[in-house]
């Protein structure tokens, strides 16, 4: 008796889903849907994506390996919490990495790559007007990734995702400050001009400053949090909850 062929659309390979689920969890962390210490609800995520829990669990294991999640026996996966020192160390490493990427990219960037960066800047302007911080955050990440790709340095391109993954845990904080998205995109425009002119020195300097400006915005959010806690007073329930996290 002949068997009917399985519908490939209904029986996709598990492995093909894992990278997509990884990116979705990264997006949720980056946009603040999942915050530090929050448990990843595998069942809910699988139901939302219309898949089984197996690929979700595999994606979580992969994200644990690169430092985005941590696991607890019989409890599942949780979004990892990053210390202030870890965050600042990552900013410093990224500043050097992007300075190198800018210097290399300015010498060899193609017309197609420049056009792609320009389109992203235009889309970020639209997100600012909306305002839509989640969309801006995603586009901002893609702008940075494309600059690194334009450097055509294989080792730098290989290292970049490992550093960026952990940044999803905290980088969005700096974009919530008033005017931060506009300032960030103005910096993108200056970077694009330097790349278009083939100015290696300017591109390196502007990209390094861009990352360090993000570090400064992150530090400002910490100062704002401290000031808010001080105004609440030590017995304010909101203050106690923030300390318990």
CSV table of C-alpha atoms in Angstrom, one decimal:
chain,number,residue,atom,x,y,z
A,1,UNK,CA,0.0,0.0,0.0
A,2,UNK,CA,1.4,3.4,-1.0
A,3,UNK,CA,1.8,6.0,1.7
A,4,UNK,CA,1.0,9.6,1.1
A,5,UNK,CA,4.1,11.8,1.2
A,6,UNK,CA,4.3,14.0,4.2
A,7,UNK,CA,3.6,17.6,3.7
A,8,UNK,CA,7.0,19.3,4.1
A,9,UNK,CA,5.4,22.5,5.2
A,10,UNK,CA,3.9,20.6,8.2
A,11,UNK,CA,6.9,18.5,9.1
A,12,UNK,CA,9.9,20.9,8.9
A,13,UNK,CA,13.2,19.9,10.3
A,14,UNK,CA,13.6,21.0,13.9
A,15,UNK,CA,17.0,22.4,13.2
A,16,UNK,CA,15.7,24.9,10.7
A,17,UNK,CA,13.6,26.5,13.4
A,18,UNK,CA,16.3,27.0,16.0
A,19,UNK,CA,18.0,30.1,14.6
A,20,UNK,CA,14.7,31.7,14.0
A,21,UNK,CA,13.6,31.1,17.6
A,22,UNK,CA,17.0,32.3,18.9
A,23,UNK,CA,16.5,35.6,17.0
A,24,UNK,CA,13.0,35.9,18.4
A,25,UNK,CA,14.2,35.4,22.0
A,26,UNK,CA,17.0,37.9,21.4
A,27,UNK,CA,14.5,40.4,20.1
A,28,UNK,CA,12.3,39.9,23.1
A,29,UNK,CA,15.2,40.5,25.4
A,30,UNK,CA,16.4,43.5,23.4
A,31,UNK,CA,13.0,45.2,23.4
A,32,UNK,CA,12.4,44.5,27.1
A,33,UNK,CA,9.6,41.9,26.7
A,34,UNK,CA,12.0,39.6,28.7
A,35,UNK,CA,14.0,41.2,31.4
A,36,UNK,CA,16.9,40.1,33.5
A,37,UNK,CA,15.9,37.2,35.9
A,38,UNK,CA,12.7,36.4,33.9
A,39,UNK,CA,11.9,32.8,33.2
A,40,UNK,CA,11.5,31.9,29.5
A,41,UNK,CA,8.1,30.2,29.2
A,42,UNK,CA,8.9,27.5,26.6
A,43,UNK,CA,5.3,26.3,26.3
A,44,UNK,CA,3.9,29.8,25.7
A,45,UNK,CA,6.6,30.7,23.1
A,46,UNK,CA,6.1,27.4,21.3
A,47,UNK,CA,2.4,27.9,21.1
A,48,UNK,CA,2.8,31.5,19.9
A,49,UNK,CA,5.2,30.4,17.1
A,50,UNK,CA,3.1,27.3,16.2
A,51,UNK,CA,5.9,24.8,16.9
A,52,UNK,CA,6.8,22.1,19.4
A,53,UNK,CA,8.8,22.8,22.6
A,54,UNK,CA,11.8,20.9,21.3
A,55,UNK,CA,13.2,23.6,19.0
A,56,UNK,CA,12.5,26.2,21.7
A,57,UNK,CA,14.5,24.3,24.2
A,58,UNK,CA,17.4,23.9,21.7
A,59,UNK,CA,17.4,27.6,21.0
A,60,UNK,CA,17.5,28.3,24.8
A,61,UNK,CA,20.5,26.0,25.1
A,62,UNK,CA,22.3,27.8,22.3
A,63,UNK,CA,21.5,31.2,24.0
A,64,UNK,CA,22.8,29.8,27.3
A,65,UNK,CA,26.1,29.0,25.6
A,66,UNK,CA,26.6,32.6,24.4
A,67,UNK,CA,25.6,34.1,27.8
A,68,UNK,CA,22.1,35.4,27.2
A,69,UNK,CA,20.3,32.8,29.3
A,70,UNK,CA,21.1,30.6,32.3
A,71,UNK,CA,19.4,27.4,33.3
A,72,UNK,CA,18.2,26.0,36.6
A,73,UNK,CA,17.6,22.3,37.2
A,74,UNK,CA,13.9,21.5,37.0
A,75,UNK,CA,13.0,25.2,36.5
A,76,UNK,CA,14.0,25.9,33.0
A,77,UNK,CA,15.8,28.9,31.4
A,78,UNK,CA,16.1,32.4,32.7
A,79,UNK,CA,17.3,35.7,31.2
A,80,UNK,CA,20.8,36.3,32.6
A,81,UNK,CA,21.4,39.4,34.7
A,82,UNK,CA,24.5,41.4,33.8
A,83,UNK,CA,26.6,43.3,36.4
A,84,UNK,CA,27.4,47.0,35.7
A,85,UNK,CA,31.1,46.1,35.4
A,86,UNK,CA,30.3,43.5,32.8
A,87,UNK,CA,28.3,45.9,30.8
A,88,UNK,CA,30.9,48.6,30.9
A,89,UNK,CA,33.6,46.2,29.9
A,90,UNK,CA,31.6,45.1,26.9
A,91,UNK,CA,31.2,48.7,25.8
A,92,UNK,CA,34.9,49.3,26.0
A,93,UNK,CA,35.7,46.2,23.9
A,94,UNK,CA,33.0,47.2,21.4
A,95,UNK,CA,34.5,50.7,21.1
A,96,UNK,CA,37.8,49.2,19.9
A,97,UNK,CA,36.1,46.7,17.7
A,98,UNK,CA,34.0,49.3,15.9
A,99,UNK,CA,36.9,51.6,15.5
A,100,UNK,CA,38.7,48.9,13.7
A,101,UNK,CA,35.7,48.0,11.6
A,102,UNK,CA,35.2,51.6,10.6
A,103,UNK,CA,38.9,52.0,9.6
A,104,UNK,CA,38.8,48.9,7.5
A,105,UNK,CA,35.4,49.5,6.0
A,106,UNK,CA,36.1,53.0,4.8
A,107,UNK,CA,38.8,51.8,2.5
A,108,UNK,CA,36.7,49.1,0.8
A,109,UNK,CA,33.0,49.7,1.3
A,110,UNK,CA,30.9,49.2,-1.8
A,111,UNK,CA,28.2,51.4,-3.3
A,112,UNK,CA,25.6,48.7,-2.5
A,113,UNK,CA,26.7,48.6,1.2
A,114,UNK,CA,26.5,52.3,1.5
A,115,UNK,CA,23.0,52.3,0.0
A,116,UNK,CA,22.0,49.7,2.6
A,117,UNK,CA,23.3,51.8,5.5
A,118,UNK,CA,21.5,54.9,4.1
A,119,UNK,CA,18.2,53.0,3.9
A,120,UNK,CA,18.6,51.8,7.5
A,121,UNK,CA,19.2,55.4,8.6
A,122,UNK,CA,16.0,56.5,6.8
A,123,UNK,CA,14.0,53.7,8.5
A,124,UNK,CA,15.4,54.7,11.8
A,125,UNK,CA,14.3,58.3,11.2
A,126,UNK,CA,10.8,57.0,10.6
A,127,UNK,CA,10.9,54.9,13.8
A,128,UNK,CA,12.0,58.0,15.8
A,129,UNK,CA,9.0,60.0,14.4
A,130,UNK,CA,6.6,57.2,15.3
A,131,UNK,CA,8.1,56.9,18.0
A,132,UNK,CA,8.8,53.1,18.0
A,133,UNK,CA,11.8,52.2,20.1
A,134,UNK,CA,11.4,48.5,19.4
A,135,UNK,CA,11.8,49.0,15.6
A,136,UNK,CA,14.6,51.5,16.1
A,137,UNK,CA,16.5,49.0,18.3
A,138,UNK,CA,16.3,46.3,15.7
A,139,UNK,CA,17.4,48.7,12.9
A,140,UNK,CA,20.2,50.1,15.0
A,141,UNK,CA,21.5,46.6,15.6
A,142,UNK,CA,21.4,45.9,11.8
A,143,UNK,CA,23.2,49.1,11.0
A,144,UNK,CA,26.1,48.1,13.3
A,145,UNK,CA,26.1,44.6,11.9
A,146,UNK,CA,26.4,45.9,8.3
A,147,UNK,CA,29.3,48.2,9.3
A,148,UNK,CA,31.1,45.2,10.6
A,149,UNK,CA,30.4,43.1,7.5
A,150,UNK,CA,31.7,46.0,5.4
A,151,UNK,CA,35.1,45.6,7.1
A,152,UNK,CA,35.5,42.3,5.3
A,153,UNK,CA,37.6,41.0,8.3
A,154,UNK,CA,36.5,37.4,8.9
A,155,UNK,CA,37.8,37.3,12.5
A,156,UNK,CA,36.1,40.5,13.4
A,157,UNK,CA,32.8,39.3,11.8
A,158,UNK,CA,33.1,36.0,13.7
A,159,UNK,CA,33.7,37.8,17.1
A,160,UNK,CA,30.9,40.4,16.6
A,161,UNK,CA,27.8,38.3,17.3
A,162,UNK,CA,29.4,36.9,20.6
A,163,UNK,CA,29.8,40.4,22.0
A,164,UNK,CA,26.4,41.7,20.7
A,165,UNK,CA,24.4,38.9,22.1
A,166,UNK,CA,25.1,39.9,25.7
A,167,UNK,CA,24.4,43.5,24.9
A,168,UNK,CA,20.7,42.6,24.3
A,169,UNK,CA,20.6,42.3,28.1
A,170,UNK,CA,21.1,46.0,28.7
A,171,UNK,CA,21.8,48.2,25.7
A,172,UNK,CA,18.1,49.2,25.1
A,173,UNK,CA,18.2,51.2,28.4
A,174,UNK,CA,20.3,53.9,26.9
A,175,UNK,CA,17.8,54.5,24.1
A,176,UNK,CA,14.9,55.3,26.4
A,177,UNK,CA,16.4,58.6,27.5
A,178,UNK,CA,14.8,61.7,25.8
A,179,UNK,CA,16.4,62.5,22.5
A,180,UNK,CA,18.7,59.4,22.6
A,181,UNK,CA,17.4,57.8,19.4
A,182,UNK,CA,17.7,61.1,17.5
A,183,UNK,CA,21.3,61.6,18.8
A,184,UNK,CA,22.2,58.1,18.0
A,185,UNK,CA,20.9,58.3,14.4
A,186,UNK,CA,22.7,61.7,13.9
A,187,UNK,CA,25.9,59.9,14.8
A,188,UNK,CA,25.0,57.2,12.2
A,189,UNK,CA,24.7,59.8,9.5
A,190,UNK,CA,28.1,61.2,10.4
A,191,UNK,CA,29.6,57.7,10.2
A,192,UNK,CA,28.0,57.1,6.8
A,193,UNK,CA,29.5,60.4,5.5
A,194,UNK,CA,33.0,59.3,6.6
A,195,UNK,CA,32.5,55.9,5.0
A,196,UNK,CA,31.2,57.4,1.8
A,197,UNK,CA,34.3,59.7,1.7
A,198,UNK,CA,36.6,56.8,2.3
A,199,UNK,CA,38.0,58.6,5.4
A,200,UNK,CA,39.5,55.8,7.4
A,201,UNK,CA,40.6,57.9,10.3
A,202,UNK,CA,37.3,59.8,10.7
A,203,UNK,CA,35.3,56.6,10.3
A,204,UNK,CA,37.3,54.9,13.1
A,205,UNK,CA,37.1,57.9,15.4
A,206,UNK,CA,33.3,58.4,14.9
A,207,UNK,CA,32.4,54.7,15.4
A,208,UNK,CA,34.5,54.5,18.6
A,209,UNK,CA,32.9,57.7,19.9
A,210,UNK,CA,29.5,56.3,18.9
A,211,UNK,CA,29.9,53.3,21.1
A,212,UNK,CA,31.3,55.3,24.0
A,213,UNK,CA,28.4,57.7,23.7
A,214,UNK,CA,26.1,54.6,24.2
A,215,UNK,CA,28.1,53.7,27.2
A,216,UNK,CA,27.6,57.2,28.6
A,217,UNK,CA,23.8,57.0,28.0
A,218,UNK,CA,23.8,53.7,29.8
A,219,UNK,CA,25.6,55.2,32.8
A,220,UNK,CA,23.0,58.0,32.9
A,221,UNK,CA,20.2,55.5,33.2
A,222,UNK,CA,22.0,54.0,36.2
A,223,UNK,CA,22.3,57.5,37.8
A,224,UNK,CA,18.6,58.1,37.1
A,225,UNK,CA,17.7,54.8,38.8
A,226,UNK,CA,19.7,55.7,41.8
A,227,UNK,CA,18.1,59.1,42.1
A,228,UNK,CA,14.7,57.6,41.8
A,229,UNK,CA,15.4,55.0,44.5
A,230,UNK,CA,16.7,57.8,46.8
A,231,UNK,CA,13.5,59.8,46.3
A,232,UNK,CA,11.4,56.7,47.1
A,233,UNK,CA,13.1,56.1,50.4
A,234,UNK,CA,14.3,52.8,51.9
A,235,UNK,CA,10.8,51.7,53.0
A,236,UNK,CA,9.0,52.3,49.8
A,237,UNK,CA,7.8,49.0,48.4
A,238,UNK,CA,8.9,49.8,44.9
A,239,UNK,CA,12.4,50.5,46.2
A,240,UNK,CA,12.4,47.1,48.0
A,241,UNK,CA,11.3,45.3,44.8
A,242,UNK,CA,14.0,46.9,42.7
A,243,UNK,CA,16.6,45.8,45.2
A,244,UNK,CA,15.3,42.2,45.3
A,245,UNK,CA,15.6,41.8,41.5
